[in-house]
PDB file of C-alpha atoms and ligand atoms in Angstrom:
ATOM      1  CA  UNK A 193     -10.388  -7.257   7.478  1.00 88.00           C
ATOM      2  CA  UNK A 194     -11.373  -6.968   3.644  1.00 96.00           C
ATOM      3  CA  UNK A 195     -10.006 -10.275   1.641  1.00 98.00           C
ATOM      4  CA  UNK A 196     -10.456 -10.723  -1.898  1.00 98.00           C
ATOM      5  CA  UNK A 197      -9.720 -13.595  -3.610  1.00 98.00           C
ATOM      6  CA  UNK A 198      -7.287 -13.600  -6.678  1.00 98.00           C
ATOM      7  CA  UNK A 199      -8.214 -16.356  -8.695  1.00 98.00           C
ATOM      8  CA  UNK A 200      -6.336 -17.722 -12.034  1.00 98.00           C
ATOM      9  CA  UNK A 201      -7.708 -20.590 -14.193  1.00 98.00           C
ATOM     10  CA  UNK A 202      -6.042 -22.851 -16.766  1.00 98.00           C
ATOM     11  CA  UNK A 203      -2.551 -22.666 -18.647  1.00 98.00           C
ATOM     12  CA  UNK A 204      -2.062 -19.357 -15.923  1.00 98.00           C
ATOM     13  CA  UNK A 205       0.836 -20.985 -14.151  1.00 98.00           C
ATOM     14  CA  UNK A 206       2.967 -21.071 -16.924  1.00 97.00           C
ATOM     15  CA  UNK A 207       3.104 -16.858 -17.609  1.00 97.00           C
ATOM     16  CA  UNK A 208       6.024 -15.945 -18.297  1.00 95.00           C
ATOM     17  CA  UNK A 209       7.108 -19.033 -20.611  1.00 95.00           C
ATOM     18  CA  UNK A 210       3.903 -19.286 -22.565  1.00 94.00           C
ATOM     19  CA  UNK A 211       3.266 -17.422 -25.561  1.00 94.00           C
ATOM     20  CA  UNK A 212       5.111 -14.110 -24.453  1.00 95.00           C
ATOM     21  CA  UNK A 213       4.136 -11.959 -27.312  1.00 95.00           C
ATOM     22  CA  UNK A 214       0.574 -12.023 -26.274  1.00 95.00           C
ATOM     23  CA  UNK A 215       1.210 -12.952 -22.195  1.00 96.00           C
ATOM     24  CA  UNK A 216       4.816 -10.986 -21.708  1.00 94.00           C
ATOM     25  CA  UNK A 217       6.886 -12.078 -19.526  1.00 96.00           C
ATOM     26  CA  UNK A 218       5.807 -11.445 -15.892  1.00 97.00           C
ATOM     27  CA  UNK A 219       5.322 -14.862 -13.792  1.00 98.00           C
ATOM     28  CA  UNK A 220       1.898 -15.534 -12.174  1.00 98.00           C
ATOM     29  CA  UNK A 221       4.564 -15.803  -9.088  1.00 98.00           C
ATOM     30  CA  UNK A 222       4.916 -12.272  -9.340  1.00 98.00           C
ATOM     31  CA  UNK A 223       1.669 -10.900 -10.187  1.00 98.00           C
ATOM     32  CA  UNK A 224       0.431 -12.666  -6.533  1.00 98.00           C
ATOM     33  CA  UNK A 225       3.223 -11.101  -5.182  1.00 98.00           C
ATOM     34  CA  UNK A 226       2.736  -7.923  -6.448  1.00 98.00           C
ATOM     35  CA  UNK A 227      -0.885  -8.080  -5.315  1.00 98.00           C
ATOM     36  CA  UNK A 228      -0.018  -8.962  -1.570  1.00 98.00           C
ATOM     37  CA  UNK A 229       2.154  -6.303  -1.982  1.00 98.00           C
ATOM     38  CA  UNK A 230      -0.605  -3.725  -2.990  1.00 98.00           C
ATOM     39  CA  UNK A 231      -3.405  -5.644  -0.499  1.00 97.00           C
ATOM     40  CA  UNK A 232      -0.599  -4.513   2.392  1.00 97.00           C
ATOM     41  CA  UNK A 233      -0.559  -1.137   0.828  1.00 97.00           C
ATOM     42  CA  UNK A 234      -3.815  -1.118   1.066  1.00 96.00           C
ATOM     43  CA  UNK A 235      -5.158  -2.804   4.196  1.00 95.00           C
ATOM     44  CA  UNK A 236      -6.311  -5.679   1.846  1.00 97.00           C
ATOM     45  CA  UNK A 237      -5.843  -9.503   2.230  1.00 98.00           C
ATOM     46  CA  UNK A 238      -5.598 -10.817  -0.918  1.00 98.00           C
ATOM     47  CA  UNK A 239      -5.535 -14.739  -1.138  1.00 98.00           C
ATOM     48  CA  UNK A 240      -3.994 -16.278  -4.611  1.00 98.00           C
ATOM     49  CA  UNK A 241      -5.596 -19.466  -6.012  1.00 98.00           C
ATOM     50  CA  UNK A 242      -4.442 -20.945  -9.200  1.00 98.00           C
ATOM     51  CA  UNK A 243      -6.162 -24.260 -10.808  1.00 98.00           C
ATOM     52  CA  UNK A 244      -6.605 -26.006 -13.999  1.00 98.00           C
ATOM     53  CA  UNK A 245      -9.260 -27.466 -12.926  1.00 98.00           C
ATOM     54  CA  UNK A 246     -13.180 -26.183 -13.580  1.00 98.00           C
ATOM     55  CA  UNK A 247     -14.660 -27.821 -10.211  1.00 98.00           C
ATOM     56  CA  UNK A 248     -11.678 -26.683  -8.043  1.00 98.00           C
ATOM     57  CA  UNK A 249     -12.310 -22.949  -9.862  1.00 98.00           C
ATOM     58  CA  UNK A 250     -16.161 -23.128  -8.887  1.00 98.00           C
ATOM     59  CA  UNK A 251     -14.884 -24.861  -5.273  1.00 98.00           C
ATOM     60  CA  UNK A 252     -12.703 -21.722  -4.722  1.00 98.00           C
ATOM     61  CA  UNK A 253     -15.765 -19.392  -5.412  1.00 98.00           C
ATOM     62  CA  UNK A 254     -17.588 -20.927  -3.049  1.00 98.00           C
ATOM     63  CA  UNK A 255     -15.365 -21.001  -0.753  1.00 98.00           C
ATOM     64  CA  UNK A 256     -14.573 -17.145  -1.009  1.00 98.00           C
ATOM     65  CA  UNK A 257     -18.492 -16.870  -0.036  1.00 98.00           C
ATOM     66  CA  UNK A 258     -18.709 -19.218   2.960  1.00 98.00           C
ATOM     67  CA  UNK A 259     -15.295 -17.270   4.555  1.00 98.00           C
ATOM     68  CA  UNK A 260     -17.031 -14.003   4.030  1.00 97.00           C
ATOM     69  CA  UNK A 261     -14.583 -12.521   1.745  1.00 98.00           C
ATOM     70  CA  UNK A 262     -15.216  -9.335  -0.015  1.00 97.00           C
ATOM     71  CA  UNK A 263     -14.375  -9.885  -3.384  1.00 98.00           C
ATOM     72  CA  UNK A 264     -13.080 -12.130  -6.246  1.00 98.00           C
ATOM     73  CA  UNK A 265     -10.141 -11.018  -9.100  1.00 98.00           C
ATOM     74  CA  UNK A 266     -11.140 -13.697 -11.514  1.00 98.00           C
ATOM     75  CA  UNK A 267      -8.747 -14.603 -14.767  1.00 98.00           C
ATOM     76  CA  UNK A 268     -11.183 -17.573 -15.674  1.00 98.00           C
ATOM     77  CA  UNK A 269      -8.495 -18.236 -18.894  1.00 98.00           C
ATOM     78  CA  UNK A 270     -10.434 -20.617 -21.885  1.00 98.00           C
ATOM     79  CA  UNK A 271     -12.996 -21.500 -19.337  1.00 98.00           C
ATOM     80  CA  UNK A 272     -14.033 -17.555 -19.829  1.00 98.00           C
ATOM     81  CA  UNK A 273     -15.806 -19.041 -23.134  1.00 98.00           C
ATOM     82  CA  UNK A 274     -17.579 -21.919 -22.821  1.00 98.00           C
ATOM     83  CA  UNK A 275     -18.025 -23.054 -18.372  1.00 98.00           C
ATOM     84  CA  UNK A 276     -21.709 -22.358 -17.970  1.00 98.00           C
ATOM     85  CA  UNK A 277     -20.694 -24.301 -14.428  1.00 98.00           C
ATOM     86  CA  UNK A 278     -18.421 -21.480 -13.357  1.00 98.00           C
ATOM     87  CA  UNK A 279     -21.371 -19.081 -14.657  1.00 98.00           C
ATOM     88  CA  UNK A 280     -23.579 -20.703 -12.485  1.00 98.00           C
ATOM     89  CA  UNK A 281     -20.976 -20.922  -9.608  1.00 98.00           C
ATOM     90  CA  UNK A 282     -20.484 -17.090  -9.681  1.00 98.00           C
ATOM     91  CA  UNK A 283     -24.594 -16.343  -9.803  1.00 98.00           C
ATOM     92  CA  UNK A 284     -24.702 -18.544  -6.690  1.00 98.00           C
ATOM     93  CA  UNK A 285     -22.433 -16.272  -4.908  1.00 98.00           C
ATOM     94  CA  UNK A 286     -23.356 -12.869  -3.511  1.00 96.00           C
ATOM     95  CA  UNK A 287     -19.412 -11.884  -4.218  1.00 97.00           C
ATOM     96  CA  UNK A 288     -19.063  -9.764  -6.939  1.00 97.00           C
ATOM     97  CA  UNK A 289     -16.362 -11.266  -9.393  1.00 98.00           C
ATOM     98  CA  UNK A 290     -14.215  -8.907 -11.756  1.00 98.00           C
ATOM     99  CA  UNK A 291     -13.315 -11.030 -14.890  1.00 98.00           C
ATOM    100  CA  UNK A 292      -9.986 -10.252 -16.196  1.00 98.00           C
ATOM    101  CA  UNK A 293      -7.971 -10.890 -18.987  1.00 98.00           C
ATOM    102  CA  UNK A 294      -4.406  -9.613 -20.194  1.00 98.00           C
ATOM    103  CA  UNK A 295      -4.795 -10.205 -23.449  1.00 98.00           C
ATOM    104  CA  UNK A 296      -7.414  -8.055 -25.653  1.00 98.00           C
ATOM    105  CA  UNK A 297      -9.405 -10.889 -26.337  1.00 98.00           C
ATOM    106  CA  UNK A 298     -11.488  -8.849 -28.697  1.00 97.00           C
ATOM    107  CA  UNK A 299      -8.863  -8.707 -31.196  1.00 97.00           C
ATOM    108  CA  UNK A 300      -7.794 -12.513 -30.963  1.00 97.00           C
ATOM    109  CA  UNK A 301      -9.781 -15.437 -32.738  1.00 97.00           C
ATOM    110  CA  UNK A 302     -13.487 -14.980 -33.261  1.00 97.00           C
ATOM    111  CA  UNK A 303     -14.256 -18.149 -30.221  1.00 96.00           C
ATOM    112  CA  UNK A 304     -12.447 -15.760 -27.845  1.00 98.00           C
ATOM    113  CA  UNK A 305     -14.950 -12.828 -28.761  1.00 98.00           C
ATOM    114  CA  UNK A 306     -17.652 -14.101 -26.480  1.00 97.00           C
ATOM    115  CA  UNK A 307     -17.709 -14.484 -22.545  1.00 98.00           C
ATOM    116  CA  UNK A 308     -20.286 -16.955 -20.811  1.00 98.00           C
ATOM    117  CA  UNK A 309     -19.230 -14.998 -17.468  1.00 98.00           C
ATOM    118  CA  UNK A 310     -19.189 -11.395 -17.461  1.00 97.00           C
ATOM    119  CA  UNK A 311     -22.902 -11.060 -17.797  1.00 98.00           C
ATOM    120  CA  UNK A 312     -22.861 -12.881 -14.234  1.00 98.00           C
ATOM    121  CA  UNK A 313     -19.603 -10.774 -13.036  1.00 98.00           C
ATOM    122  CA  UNK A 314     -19.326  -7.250 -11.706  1.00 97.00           C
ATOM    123  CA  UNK A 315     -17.593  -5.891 -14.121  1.00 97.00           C
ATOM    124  CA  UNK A 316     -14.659  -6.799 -16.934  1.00 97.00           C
ATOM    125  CA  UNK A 317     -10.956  -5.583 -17.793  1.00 98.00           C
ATOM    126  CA  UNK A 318      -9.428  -6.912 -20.585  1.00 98.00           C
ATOM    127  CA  UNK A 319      -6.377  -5.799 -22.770  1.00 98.00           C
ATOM    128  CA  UNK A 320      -4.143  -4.303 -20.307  1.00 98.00           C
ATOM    129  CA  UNK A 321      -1.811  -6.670 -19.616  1.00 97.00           C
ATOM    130  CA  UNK A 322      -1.081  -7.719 -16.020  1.00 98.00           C
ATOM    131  CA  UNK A 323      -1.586  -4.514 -15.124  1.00 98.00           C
ATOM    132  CA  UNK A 324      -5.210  -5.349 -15.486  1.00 98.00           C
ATOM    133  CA  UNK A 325      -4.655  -7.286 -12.141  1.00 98.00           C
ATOM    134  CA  UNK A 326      -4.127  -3.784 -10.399  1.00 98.00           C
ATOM    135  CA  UNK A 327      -7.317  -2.210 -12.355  1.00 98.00           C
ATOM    136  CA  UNK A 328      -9.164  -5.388 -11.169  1.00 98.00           C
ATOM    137  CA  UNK A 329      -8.259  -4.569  -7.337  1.00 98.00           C
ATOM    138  CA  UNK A 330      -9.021  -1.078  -7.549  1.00 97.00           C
ATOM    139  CA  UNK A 331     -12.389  -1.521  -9.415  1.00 96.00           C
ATOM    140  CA  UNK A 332     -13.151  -4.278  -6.319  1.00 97.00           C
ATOM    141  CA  UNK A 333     -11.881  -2.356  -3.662  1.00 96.00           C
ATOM    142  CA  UNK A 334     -14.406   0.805  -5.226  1.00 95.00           C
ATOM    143  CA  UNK A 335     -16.991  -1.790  -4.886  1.00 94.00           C
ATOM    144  CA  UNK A 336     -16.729  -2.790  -1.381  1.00 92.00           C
ATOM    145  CA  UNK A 337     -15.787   1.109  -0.203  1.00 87.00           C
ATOM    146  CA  UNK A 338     -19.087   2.121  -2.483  1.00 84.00           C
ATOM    147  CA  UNK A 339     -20.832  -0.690  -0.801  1.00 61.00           C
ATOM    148  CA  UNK A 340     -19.798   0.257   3.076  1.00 53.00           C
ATOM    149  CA  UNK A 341     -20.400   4.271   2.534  1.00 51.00           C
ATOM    150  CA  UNK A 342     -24.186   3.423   0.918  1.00 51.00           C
ATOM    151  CA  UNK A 343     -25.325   1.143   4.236  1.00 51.00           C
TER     152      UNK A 343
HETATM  153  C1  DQA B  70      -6.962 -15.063 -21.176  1.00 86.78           C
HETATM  154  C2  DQA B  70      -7.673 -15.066 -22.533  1.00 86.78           C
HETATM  155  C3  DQA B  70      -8.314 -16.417 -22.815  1.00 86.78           C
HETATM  156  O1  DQA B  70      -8.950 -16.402 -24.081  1.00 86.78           O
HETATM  157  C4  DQA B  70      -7.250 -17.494 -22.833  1.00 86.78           C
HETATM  158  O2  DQA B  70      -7.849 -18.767 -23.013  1.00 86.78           O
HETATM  159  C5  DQA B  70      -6.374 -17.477 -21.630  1.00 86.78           C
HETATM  160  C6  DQA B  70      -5.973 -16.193 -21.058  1.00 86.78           C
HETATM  161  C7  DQA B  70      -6.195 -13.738 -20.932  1.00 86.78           C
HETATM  162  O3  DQA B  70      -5.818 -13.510 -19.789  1.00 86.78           O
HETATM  163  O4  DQA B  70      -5.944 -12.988 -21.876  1.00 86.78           O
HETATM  164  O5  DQA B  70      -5.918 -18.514 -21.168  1.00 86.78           O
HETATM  165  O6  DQA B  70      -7.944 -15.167 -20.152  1.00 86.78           O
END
């Protein structure tokens, strides 16, 4: 069975009530819903982690390596710019790791410009809202298909 990890970092458990105009309104409740929902569709586990907490983050991507699973959906929040420890955590992983962010953090203050992670991950998608969630899966699930077909 394919898993993938769906992991959310800091201040992510409050979507929905924080800042809406740049978050909207969708719960992180229902995004991890709406993933299982898609994983089913798609013969995909998907296992939902939230944590505002940097070690239990890098715990969680270590853990998604020792279980086997396939893949990681990573929304790594502020820790995106500055957690050379998560950086390190996701080069120690033979996982690949899509970073994601809702927000287009590209057109939001200058400190959120730069990303300490996605030279380490296997790819970014930022700017789309939550549907960037779904973009994240399908870009993983690619991956792993890409991955099985080339062996
Ligand atoms: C975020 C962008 C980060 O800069 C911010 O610290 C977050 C959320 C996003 O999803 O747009 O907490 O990762």
């Amino acid at each position: 069975m394919t898993t993938f990890l769906l992991l959310n970092g800091p201040n992510l458990n409050r979507l929905g009530l924080r800042e809406p105009e740049i978050y909207g309104n969708v719960t992180l409740e229902q995004i991890e819903n709406r993933m299982a929902t898609l994983g089913q569709k798609m013969g995909v586990e998907v296992i939902a982690k939230q944590s505002n907490h940097e070690g239990e983050l890098i715990e969680a991507i270590h853990l998604a390596a020792d279980q086997g699973w396939q893949g990681v959906i990573f929304n790594p929040a502020a820790y995106t710019h500055s957690s050379i420890a998560l950086r390190d955590a996701i080069s120690s992983v033979n996982v690949p790791v899509i970073e994601l962010h809702i927000s287009n953090v590209h057109a939001r203050e200058s400190f959120r410009h730069t990303s300490v992670l996605s030279a380490v991950s296997a790819g970014q998608i930022v700017g789309f809202g939550v549907y960037g969630y779904e973009l994240a899966f399908y870009a993983l699930n690619e991956i792993v298909k890409g991955g099985k077909e080339n062996e």
